CSV table of C-alpha atoms in Angstrom, one decimal:
chain,number,residue,atom,x,y,z
A,1,MET,CA,-35.7,-33.0,-42.2
A,2,ARG,CA,-32.6,-35.2,-43.0
A,3,ARG,CA,-32.7,-38.8,-42.1
A,4,VAL,CA,-29.8,-40.7,-40.8
A,5,THR,CA,-29.8,-44.8,-40.9
A,6,VAL,CA,-28.7,-46.6,-37.6
A,7,PRO,CA,-25.5,-48.5,-38.7
A,8,ARG,CA,-26.3,-51.9,-38.4
A,9,ARG,CA,-24.1,-54.9,-37.7
A,10,ALA,CA,-20.7,-55.5,-39.2
A,11,GLY,CA,-20.6,-59.2,-39.3
A,12,ALA,CA,-17.1,-60.9,-40.4
A,13,ALA,CA,-14.9,-57.6,-39.4
A,14,ALA,CA,-16.6,-57.3,-35.3
A,15,VAL,CA,-14.8,-61.1,-35.3
A,16,ALA,CA,-12.0,-59.4,-36.4
A,17,LEU,CA,-11.9,-56.9,-34.4
A,18,ALA,CA,-12.5,-58.9,-31.4
A,19,VAL,CA,-9.2,-61.4,-32.2
A,20,SER,CA,-7.4,-58.2,-32.5
A,21,ALA,CA,-8.8,-56.9,-29.1
A,22,LEU,CA,-8.7,-60.0,-27.3
A,23,THR,CA,-4.5,-60.2,-28.7
A,24,LEU,CA,-4.0,-56.9,-27.0
A,25,THR,CA,-5.8,-57.7,-23.6
A,26,ALA,CA,-2.9,-60.1,-23.3
A,27,CYS,CA,-0.4,-57.5,-23.5
A,28,GLY,CA,-1.1,-56.2,-20.1
A,29,SER,CA,-3.2,-54.3,-18.1
A,30,GLY,CA,-4.7,-50.7,-19.4
A,31,GLY,CA,-3.1,-47.6,-18.2
A,32,GLY,CA,-4.9,-44.6,-16.6
A,33,ALA,CA,-6.3,-44.2,-13.5
A,34,GLY,CA,-8.5,-47.6,-13.3
A,35,ASP,CA,-12.0,-46.9,-13.1
A,36,ASP,CA,-11.8,-43.7,-10.9
A,37,VAL,CA,-13.7,-40.8,-12.7
A,38,SER,CA,-14.1,-38.7,-10.5
A,39,GLY,CA,-11.4,-36.6,-10.9
A,40,LYS,CA,-10.7,-32.9,-12.5
A,41,VAL,CA,-12.2,-32.5,-15.7
A,42,GLU,CA,-9.4,-31.8,-17.9
A,43,GLY,CA,-7.2,-32.2,-20.9
A,44,GLN,CA,-7.9,-33.8,-24.3
A,45,VAL,CA,-10.6,-35.7,-25.2
A,46,THR,CA,-10.7,-37.4,-28.8
A,47,PHE,CA,-14.4,-38.3,-30.0
A,48,GLN,CA,-14.9,-40.5,-32.6
A,49,THR,CA,-18.3,-40.2,-34.6
A,50,TRP,CA,-19.3,-42.8,-37.4
A,51,ASN,CA,-20.4,-41.4,-40.5
A,52,LEU,CA,-21.9,-38.0,-39.4
A,53,LYS,CA,-19.6,-35.4,-40.5
A,54,ALA,CA,-20.9,-35.1,-43.9
A,55,ASN,CA,-24.2,-33.9,-42.4
A,56,PHE,CA,-23.8,-32.8,-39.0
A,57,LYS,CA,-20.5,-30.5,-38.8
A,58,ASP,CA,-22.4,-27.2,-37.3
A,59,TYR,CA,-24.2,-29.4,-34.8
A,60,PHE,CA,-21.1,-31.6,-33.5
A,61,GLU,CA,-18.8,-28.6,-33.4
A,62,GLY,CA,-21.3,-26.5,-31.5
A,63,LEU,CA,-21.8,-29.2,-28.8
A,64,ILE,CA,-17.6,-29.2,-28.5
A,65,LYS,CA,-17.9,-25.8,-28.1
A,66,ASP,CA,-20.4,-26.1,-25.3
A,67,PHE,CA,-18.6,-28.4,-23.2
A,68,GLU,CA,-15.5,-26.4,-23.9
A,69,ARG,CA,-17.5,-23.8,-22.1
A,70,LYS,CA,-18.7,-25.9,-19.1
A,71,TYR,CA,-15.5,-27.4,-18.5
A,72,PRO,CA,-12.4,-24.7,-19.4
A,73,ASP,CA,-9.3,-27.0,-18.7
A,74,ALA,CA,-11.2,-29.8,-20.9
A,75,ARG,CA,-10.5,-29.5,-25.3
A,76,VAL,CA,-11.9,-31.7,-27.6
A,77,LYS,CA,-11.0,-33.6,-31.0
A,78,TRP,CA,-13.3,-35.2,-32.7
A,79,ILE,CA,-12.6,-37.7,-35.5
A,80,ASP,CA,-15.7,-39.1,-37.9
A,81,GLN,CA,-14.3,-42.1,-39.9
A,82,PRO,CA,-16.5,-43.2,-42.8
A,83,ALA,CA,-19.3,-46.2,-42.8
A,84,GLU,CA,-17.0,-48.5,-44.6
A,85,GLY,CA,-14.8,-49.8,-42.7
A,86,TYR,CA,-15.7,-48.4,-39.4
A,87,PRO,CA,-15.2,-51.5,-37.7
A,88,GLU,CA,-11.6,-52.4,-39.3
A,89,LYS,CA,-11.0,-49.3,-37.8
A,90,LEU,CA,-12.0,-49.5,-34.3
A,91,SER,CA,-9.8,-53.2,-34.7
A,92,ALA,CA,-6.6,-51.3,-35.8
A,93,ASP,CA,-7.2,-49.0,-32.9
A,94,ALA,CA,-7.7,-52.0,-30.7
A,95,ALA,CA,-4.8,-53.7,-31.7
A,96,GLY,CA,-2.4,-50.5,-32.0
A,97,GLY,CA,-3.5,-48.9,-29.0
A,98,THR,CA,-4.5,-45.9,-30.5
A,99,LEU,CA,-8.5,-46.4,-29.4
A,100,PRO,CA,-10.0,-42.6,-29.0
A,101,ASP,CA,-11.3,-41.9,-25.6
A,102,VAL,CA,-14.9,-41.6,-26.4
A,103,VAL,CA,-16.0,-43.9,-29.3
A,104,ASN,CA,-19.4,-44.0,-31.5
A,105,VAL,CA,-20.2,-47.8,-31.3
A,106,SER,CA,-23.2,-50.1,-31.8
A,107,PRO,CA,-23.9,-53.1,-29.4
A,108,ASP,CA,-22.2,-56.0,-31.2
A,109,LEU,CA,-18.7,-53.4,-32.2
A,110,ALA,CA,-18.4,-53.0,-27.8
A,111,TYR,CA,-18.7,-56.2,-27.3
A,112,PRO,CA,-15.4,-57.2,-28.2
A,113,LEU,CA,-14.2,-54.1,-26.9
A,114,ALA,CA,-15.9,-54.6,-23.3
A,115,LYS,CA,-14.6,-58.5,-23.6
A,116,ALA,CA,-10.9,-57.0,-24.1
A,117,GLY,CA,-11.2,-55.0,-21.4
A,118,LEU,CA,-11.3,-51.4,-23.9
A,119,ALA,CA,-14.8,-50.4,-22.9
A,120,LEU,CA,-14.8,-48.8,-19.4
A,121,ASP,CA,-18.0,-50.3,-17.1
A,122,LEU,CA,-20.4,-47.1,-16.8
A,123,GLU,CA,-22.5,-49.3,-14.7
A,124,LYS,CA,-19.6,-49.2,-11.8
A,125,ALA,CA,-17.8,-45.8,-13.6
A,126,ALA,CA,-21.2,-43.6,-13.9
A,127,GLY,CA,-24.1,-45.9,-12.6
A,128,LYS,CA,-25.2,-42.2,-10.9
A,129,TYR,CA,-26.9,-41.5,-14.4
A,130,ARG,CA,-28.2,-44.7,-15.3
A,131,GLY,CA,-31.7,-42.9,-14.1
A,132,GLU,CA,-31.8,-40.3,-16.8
A,133,TYR,CA,-32.1,-43.1,-19.9
A,134,LEU,CA,-34.9,-45.3,-21.3
A,135,ASP,CA,-34.4,-48.9,-19.3
A,136,GLY,CA,-34.3,-50.4,-22.7
A,137,ALA,CA,-31.6,-48.1,-23.9
A,138,TRP,CA,-29.6,-48.5,-20.9
A,139,LYS,CA,-29.6,-52.4,-20.6
A,140,SER,CA,-28.7,-52.3,-24.5
A,141,HIS,CA,-25.0,-52.3,-24.0
A,142,GLU,CA,-25.2,-55.0,-21.3
A,143,MET,CA,-22.6,-57.5,-22.8
A,144,PRO,CA,-23.2,-61.8,-23.1
A,145,GLY,CA,-21.3,-63.1,-19.7
A,146,LEU,CA,-20.1,-59.7,-18.6
A,147,PRO,CA,-21.2,-57.7,-15.3
A,148,GLY,CA,-21.8,-53.9,-16.3
A,149,VAL,CA,-22.7,-51.6,-18.7
A,150,TYR,CA,-20.3,-50.8,-21.9
A,151,ALA,CA,-21.6,-47.6,-23.6
A,152,PHE,CA,-24.1,-44.9,-22.8
A,153,PRO,CA,-27.0,-45.0,-25.1
A,154,TRP,CA,-27.2,-42.5,-27.3
A,155,TYR,CA,-29.7,-42.0,-30.4
A,156,LEU,CA,-32.6,-44.9,-31.1
A,157,ASN,CA,-34.5,-46.0,-33.9
A,158,THR,CA,-37.4,-48.2,-34.6
A,159,GLY,CA,-39.6,-49.1,-38.0
A,160,PRO,CA,-43.1,-48.7,-37.8
A,161,MET,CA,-45.6,-51.2,-39.4
A,162,PHE,CA,-47.9,-49.9,-42.6
A,163,TYR,CA,-50.9,-51.3,-43.4
A,164,ASN,CA,-53.4,-51.6,-46.2
A,165,LYS,CA,-56.8,-50.6,-44.7
A,166,GLU,CA,-58.3,-51.3,-48.0
A,167,LEU,CA,-57.3,-54.6,-47.8
A,168,PHE,CA,-58.2,-55.4,-44.3
A,169,ARG,CA,-61.7,-54.2,-45.4
A,170,LYS,CA,-62.3,-56.2,-48.3
A,171,ALA,CA,-60.7,-59.1,-46.3
A,172,GLY,CA,-63.9,-58.6,-43.5
A,173,LEU,CA,-61.3,-57.8,-41.1
A,174,ASP,CA,-61.7,-54.3,-39.0
A,175,PRO,CA,-59.2,-52.1,-40.6
A,176,ASP,CA,-59.0,-50.1,-37.4
A,177,LYS,CA,-57.8,-53.2,-35.6
A,178,PRO,CA,-54.6,-54.3,-37.4
A,179,PRO,CA,-52.9,-57.5,-35.4
A,180,THR,CA,-51.2,-56.8,-32.6
A,181,THR,CA,-50.2,-60.2,-31.2
A,182,TYR,CA,-48.8,-63.3,-33.7
A,183,ASP,CA,-52.2,-65.4,-33.2
A,184,GLN,CA,-54.3,-62.9,-34.5
A,185,LEU,CA,-51.8,-62.1,-37.5
A,186,PHE,CA,-52.2,-65.6,-38.0
A,187,THR,CA,-55.7,-65.9,-38.0
A,188,ASP,CA,-55.9,-62.4,-39.9
A,189,ALA,CA,-53.4,-63.3,-42.7
A,190,VAL,CA,-55.0,-67.1,-43.5
A,191,ALA,CA,-58.7,-65.4,-43.8
A,192,MET,CA,-57.5,-62.4,-46.1
A,193,ALA,CA,-55.5,-64.8,-48.0
A,194,LYS,CA,-58.6,-67.2,-48.6
A,195,LYS,CA,-61.3,-64.2,-48.9
A,196,SER,CA,-59.2,-63.4,-52.1
A,197,GLY,CA,-58.3,-66.3,-53.5
A,198,ARG,CA,-54.7,-66.6,-52.4
A,199,LYS,CA,-54.1,-62.7,-54.4
A,200,ILE,CA,-53.6,-60.9,-51.6
A,201,ALA,CA,-50.5,-62.3,-48.9
A,202,MET,CA,-50.6,-60.6,-45.5
A,203,LEU,CA,-46.7,-60.8,-45.3
A,204,ALA,CA,-44.0,-60.6,-47.9
A,205,GLY,CA,-40.6,-61.8,-45.8
A,206,THR,CA,-39.8,-64.5,-43.9
A,207,PRO,CA,-39.0,-64.2,-39.6
A,208,SER,CA,-36.0,-62.8,-38.9
A,209,ILE,CA,-34.0,-63.2,-35.5
A,210,GLU,CA,-36.2,-59.9,-34.4
A,211,ASP,CA,-39.3,-61.8,-35.1
A,212,PHE,CA,-38.2,-65.0,-33.5
A,213,GLY,CA,-37.7,-62.3,-30.1
A,214,ARG,CA,-40.8,-60.5,-30.5
A,215,TYR,CA,-42.6,-63.9,-30.8
A,216,GLY,CA,-41.0,-64.2,-27.2
A,217,VAL,CA,-38.5,-67.1,-28.4
A,218,ARG,CA,-35.3,-67.1,-25.7
A,219,LEU,CA,-32.8,-65.9,-28.0
A,220,MET,CA,-29.5,-67.3,-26.1
A,221,ASN,CA,-28.4,-68.3,-22.4
A,222,ALA,CA,-28.3,-66.2,-19.9
A,223,ARG,CA,-24.3,-66.1,-20.4
A,224,GLY,CA,-24.3,-65.7,-24.0
A,225,THR,CA,-22.6,-68.8,-24.9
A,226,GLU,CA,-24.8,-70.5,-27.0
A,227,PHE,CA,-27.9,-69.9,-29.1
A,228,THR,CA,-31.2,-71.2,-28.2
A,229,PHE,CA,-33.9,-69.9,-31.0
A,230,ASN,CA,-34.6,-73.4,-31.7
A,231,GLU,CA,-36.5,-74.1,-28.4
A,232,PRO,CA,-40.4,-75.1,-28.7
A,233,LYS,CA,-41.2,-71.7,-29.2
A,234,GLY,CA,-39.2,-71.1,-31.8
A,235,VAL,CA,-40.1,-74.4,-33.5
A,236,GLU,CA,-43.8,-72.7,-32.9
A,237,LEU,CA,-42.9,-70.1,-35.0
A,238,LEU,CA,-41.5,-71.5,-37.8
A,239,ARG,CA,-44.3,-73.8,-37.8
A,240,HIS,CA,-47.0,-70.7,-38.4
A,241,TYR,CA,-44.7,-69.5,-41.1
A,242,LYS,CA,-45.0,-73.2,-43.0
A,243,GLU,CA,-48.6,-72.9,-42.9
A,244,LEU,CA,-49.2,-69.1,-44.0
A,245,TYR,CA,-46.7,-69.9,-46.8
A,246,ALA,CA,-49.4,-73.4,-47.8
A,247,ALA,CA,-52.1,-71.0,-47.2
A,248,GLY,CA,-50.7,-68.4,-49.6
A,249,ALA,CA,-50.6,-65.9,-46.8
A,250,LEU,CA,-47.1,-65.7,-47.2
A,251,ASP,CA,-46.3,-63.9,-50.3
A,252,SER,CA,-44.8,-66.6,-52.7
A,253,GLN,CA,-41.5,-64.7,-53.2
A,254,ALA,CA,-40.9,-64.2,-49.5
A,255,LEU,CA,-38.2,-67.0,-49.7
A,256,THR,CA,-35.9,-64.9,-51.7
A,257,ALA,CA,-37.2,-61.2,-51.6
A,258,GLN,CA,-35.1,-58.7,-50.3
A,259,ALA,CA,-37.0,-55.1,-48.5
A,260,GLU,CA,-37.1,-53.3,-51.2
A,261,SER,CA,-39.1,-55.7,-53.6
A,262,ALA,CA,-41.5,-56.9,-50.2
A,263,GLY,CA,-41.7,-52.8,-50.4
A,264,ARG,CA,-43.0,-52.7,-54.1
A,265,LYS,CA,-45.4,-55.6,-53.6
A,266,PHE,CA,-46.9,-53.7,-50.5
A,267,GLU,CA,-47.2,-50.5,-53.2
A,268,GLN,CA,-48.7,-52.8,-55.6
A,269,GLN,CA,-51.2,-53.6,-52.9
A,270,SER,CA,-50.7,-57.4,-53.2
A,271,VAL,CA,-49.1,-57.6,-49.8
A,272,ALA,CA,-51.2,-56.2,-46.7
A,273,MET,CA,-48.5,-55.3,-44.4
A,274,ASN,CA,-45.1,-54.0,-44.4
A,275,PRO,CA,-42.2,-52.4,-42.2
A,276,GLY,CA,-41.3,-49.0,-43.1
A,277,SER,CA,-40.3,-45.4,-42.4
A,278,ALA,CA,-41.1,-41.7,-42.8
A,279,LEU,CA,-39.7,-41.5,-46.3
A,280,ASP,CA,-41.8,-44.5,-47.5
A,281,LEU,CA,-44.9,-42.6,-46.4
A,282,GLN,CA,-43.8,-39.7,-48.2
A,283,ASN,CA,-42.8,-41.9,-51.2
A,284,PHE,CA,-46.8,-43.7,-51.0
A,285,LYS,CA,-48.2,-40.1,-51.2
A,286,LYS,CA,-46.0,-39.3,-54.7
A,287,ASP,CA,-46.2,-42.4,-56.3
A,288,ALA,CA,-48.6,-44.8,-54.7
A,289,PRO,CA,-51.3,-42.2,-54.2
A,290,SER,CA,-54.2,-44.9,-54.1
A,291,LEU,CA,-52.2,-46.9,-51.3
A,292,TYR,CA,-51.7,-44.0,-49.7
A,293,ARG,CA,-55.4,-43.0,-49.1
A,294,HIS,CA,-55.5,-46.4,-47.3
A,295,ILE,CA,-52.4,-46.3,-45.3
A,296,GLY,CA,-52.3,-47.2,-41.4
A,297,ILE,CA,-49.6,-47.2,-38.9
A,298,THR,CA,-49.4,-49.5,-36.2
A,299,ASP,CA,-46.2,-51.1,-33.8
A,300,ALA,CA,-44.9,-54.6,-35.4
A,301,VAL,CA,-46.9,-57.5,-34.1
A,302,ASN,CA,-45.1,-58.8,-30.7
A,303,ASN,CA,-45.9,-61.1,-28.0
A,304,THR,CA,-43.9,-59.7,-25.6
A,305,GLY,CA,-45.4,-55.7,-25.2
A,306,LYS,CA,-41.9,-54.3,-26.7
A,307,ALA,CA,-41.2,-53.2,-29.9
A,308,ASN,CA,-37.6,-53.6,-31.4
A,309,MET,CA,-35.4,-50.7,-31.0
A,310,TYR,CA,-31.8,-50.2,-33.4
A,311,VAL,CA,-29.6,-48.2,-30.7
A,312,GLN,CA,-26.5,-46.5,-30.9
A,313,GLY,CA,-24.1,-46.2,-28.1
A,314,VAL,CA,-21.0,-43.9,-26.8
A,315,MET,CA,-18.5,-46.0,-25.2
A,316,VAL,CA,-15.6,-44.7,-23.2
A,317,ASN,CA,-12.0,-46.4,-23.5
A,318,ALA,CA,-10.4,-48.0,-20.1
A,319,ARG,CA,-7.5,-47.2,-21.1
A,320,SER,CA,-8.1,-43.5,-21.5
A,321,GLU,CA,-5.1,-41.2,-19.9
A,322,VAL,CA,-8.5,-38.6,-19.3
A,323,LYS,CA,-11.4,-40.6,-17.8
A,324,PRO,CA,-13.3,-38.3,-16.0
A,325,ALA,CA,-13.1,-35.8,-19.0
A,326,ALA,CA,-14.1,-38.4,-21.1
A,327,VAL,CA,-17.2,-39.8,-18.8
A,328,ALA,CA,-18.1,-36.2,-18.6
A,329,PHE,CA,-18.3,-35.3,-22.6
A,330,ALA,CA,-20.0,-39.0,-23.4
A,331,HIS,CA,-22.5,-38.0,-20.4
A,332,PHE,CA,-22.7,-34.6,-22.0
A,333,VAL,CA,-23.2,-35.8,-25.7
A,334,THR,CA,-25.9,-38.5,-24.8
A,335,ASP,CA,-28.1,-36.0,-22.2
A,336,LYS,CA,-31.9,-35.1,-22.4
A,337,LYS,CA,-31.1,-31.4,-23.7
A,338,ASN,CA,-28.6,-32.6,-26.4
A,339,GLN,CA,-30.2,-35.7,-27.8
A,340,MET,CA,-33.2,-33.3,-27.9
A,341,ALA,CA,-31.3,-31.1,-30.1
A,342,PHE,CA,-29.9,-33.9,-32.5
A,343,ALA,CA,-33.1,-35.4,-32.7
A,344,LYS,CA,-34.4,-32.4,-34.4
A,345,GLU,CA,-31.7,-32.4,-36.7
A,346,VAL,CA,-32.4,-35.6,-38.0
A,347,THR,CA,-35.0,-38.7,-37.8
A,348,ILE,CA,-33.6,-40.3,-34.6
A,349,PHE,CA,-34.8,-40.7,-31.5
A,350,PRO,CA,-33.6,-39.8,-28.4
A,351,SER,CA,-32.7,-42.4,-25.5
A,352,THR,CA,-33.3,-40.5,-22.4
A,353,LYS,CA,-36.2,-40.7,-20.0
A,354,GLY,CA,-38.9,-37.9,-20.6
A,355,SER,CA,-38.0,-36.7,-24.2
A,356,LEU,CA,-40.3,-38.7,-26.1
A,357,ASP,CA,-43.4,-37.3,-24.1
A,358,ASP,CA,-42.1,-33.4,-25.7
A,359,PRO,CA,-44.7,-32.3,-28.2
A,360,TYR,CA,-42.4,-32.8,-30.8
A,361,PHE,CA,-42.9,-36.7,-30.4
A,362,THR,CA,-46.8,-36.6,-29.5
A,363,LYS,CA,-48.2,-34.0,-31.0
A,364,GLU,CA,-49.7,-34.5,-35.1
A,365,ASP,CA,-49.7,-31.7,-37.2
A,366,GLY,CA,-50.6,-32.9,-40.2
A,367,THR,CA,-47.2,-33.8,-42.1
A,368,ASP,CA,-46.3,-37.5,-43.0
A,369,ALA,CA,-42.8,-36.9,-41.1
A,370,THR,CA,-44.6,-36.3,-37.8
A,371,ARG,CA,-47.4,-38.7,-38.3
A,372,VAL,CA,-44.7,-41.8,-38.6
A,373,ARG,CA,-42.3,-39.9,-35.5
A,374,VAL,CA,-45.4,-39.9,-33.7
A,375,ALA,CA,-46.1,-43.7,-33.8
A,376,SER,CA,-42.8,-44.6,-33.5
A,377,ALA,CA,-41.5,-42.4,-30.7
A,378,LYS,CA,-45.0,-44.2,-28.6
A,379,SER,CA,-43.4,-47.6,-29.0
A,380,LEU,CA,-39.7,-46.8,-28.4
A,381,LYS,CA,-40.7,-45.7,-25.0
A,382,THR,CA,-40.9,-49.8,-23.6
A,383,ALA,CA,-38.6,-51.0,-26.6
A,384,VAL,CA,-35.8,-53.6,-26.3
A,385,ASN,CA,-33.1,-54.4,-28.7
A,386,TYR,CA,-33.5,-57.9,-29.8
A,387,THR,CA,-31.1,-59.2,-31.8
A,388,PRO,CA,-28.2,-60.6,-29.5
A,389,VAL,CA,-25.0,-58.7,-30.0
A,390,LEU,CA,-22.9,-62.0,-30.6
A,391,LEU,CA,-25.4,-63.3,-34.1
A,392,SER,CA,-22.7,-62.0,-37.0
A,393,ASP,CA,-24.1,-61.9,-40.8
A,394,GLN,CA,-22.8,-65.1,-41.3
A,395,MET,CA,-24.7,-66.2,-38.8
A,396,LYS,CA,-27.9,-64.8,-39.8
A,397,THR,CA,-27.4,-66.1,-43.2
A,398,VAL,CA,-27.4,-69.7,-41.4
A,399,LEU,CA,-30.8,-69.1,-40.0
A,400,ARG,CA,-32.6,-67.2,-43.3
A,401,ASN,CA,-31.4,-70.6,-44.9
A,402,ALA,CA,-33.2,-72.9,-42.2
A,403,VAL,CA,-36.1,-70.8,-42.2
A,404,ALA,CA,-36.7,-71.0,-46.1
A,405,ARG,CA,-36.4,-74.6,-45.9
A,406,ALA,CA,-38.5,-75.5,-43.2
A,407,VAL,CA,-40.8,-72.6,-45.0
A,408,GLN,CA,-40.4,-74.4,-48.3
A,409,GLY,CA,-41.2,-78.3,-46.5
A,410,LYS,CA,-38.0,-79.5,-47.0
A,411,GLN,CA,-37.1,-79.6,-43.6
A,412,SER,CA,-39.4,-80.1,-40.5
A,413,PRO,CA,-39.2,-76.6,-38.8
A,414,LYS,CA,-37.5,-78.4,-35.8
A,415,GLU,CA,-34.8,-80.0,-37.8
A,416,ALA,CA,-34.3,-76.6,-39.2
A,417,LEU,CA,-33.5,-74.6,-36.5
A,418,ASP,CA,-32.1,-77.5,-34.7
A,419,GLY,CA,-29.3,-77.1,-37.5
A,420,ALA,CA,-29.0,-73.7,-37.6
A,421,ALA,CA,-28.6,-73.7,-33.8
A,422,ALA,CA,-25.8,-76.3,-34.3
A,423,GLU,CA,-23.9,-74.2,-36.9
A,424,CYS,CA,-24.5,-70.7,-35.1
A,425,ASN,CA,-22.9,-71.8,-31.9
A,426,ARG,CA,-20.0,-73.6,-33.9
A,427,LEU,CA,-19.4,-70.2,-35.4
A,428,LEU,CA,-19.5,-68.4,-32.1
A,429,LYS,CA,-17.2,-70.6,-30.5
A,430,THR,CA,-14.9,-70.9,-33.4
A,431,GLY,CA,-15.1,-67.1,-33.9
């Protein structure tokens, strides 16, 4: 089975996209037939994907043939763009009025297009399909300050949390009951550090924006005009991480560690919990058999009862001249049958209701890939996308640096988060 990486945020390029798209908005109203998608499914639809042609050419060509067979008066022209420079390509298309009819987007890339009036509100134009998708997936393309939903949810991903049962056992913790809430995590982490003489840390990373979300922190106001992760609950989370660091329950290199180095620490069995994927499990079996024998799989800790999801969507150009066909094709790409078929080509998960109950996602067969797939699928049924669509890479760096200062004791958690929120809000207004 081949694995596809869900594209993440594009940072500054998304800002450039917003500027270009908003400039285009000022040039006049859109063409086409407004929001009316009730006409005949006919004409040529241009469909743009994000770095999928190299590995999935046969799948998409078959998908297009099936659609054209169903709608003989419609044709689909498929365009695939490389991962590098994809946001810039969207920006150029938005500015030049050449945005394809149907576009593969992540929520952060959909936002500026929706704000500029270039993304069709599917809640209004195609709301009859809402019930086909997982609620969290459908809502993932809601946009701050805008009514509606601006892309059909497509494929999802999430990461299970691996933990070392033997390290739990040695610390006097139940190896079959890993922490599920943050309070339990903090208690278990301190106990493990104390029992091991500070040689074993529970975690190798500081909290990201997703952790603040899973903790139950309100990340932005309802209008999407201000970051609020510095509210008391956010300060409380950071205070706990500062205490973990002081107790040796957070790895000493957590402030500078990348995901790869955290993974190595886990492989070396000096860290007890680490997020990962099916590929990691296969690597453990090959490279760290002593760890592999003691691997447990659980959901990432949260206080909300909801795991984090990464999501890709399929947006319809609000100015398309073939809206009925564009909406019909976008829905076709993301319907239950075709999402399920794509999930069997690659390690992703469907966003359609009922798909995750399929035996493919619920039945173990003894393989590592299935073991992780089953665990991940279970968590995705109620998962949400915690990362705000307006949080750029630059803002993530601001937050990461503030967290590091607080964890080290160079600033109080409140001062660090107040400063980070202020700077992110400044960037939000100037961006």
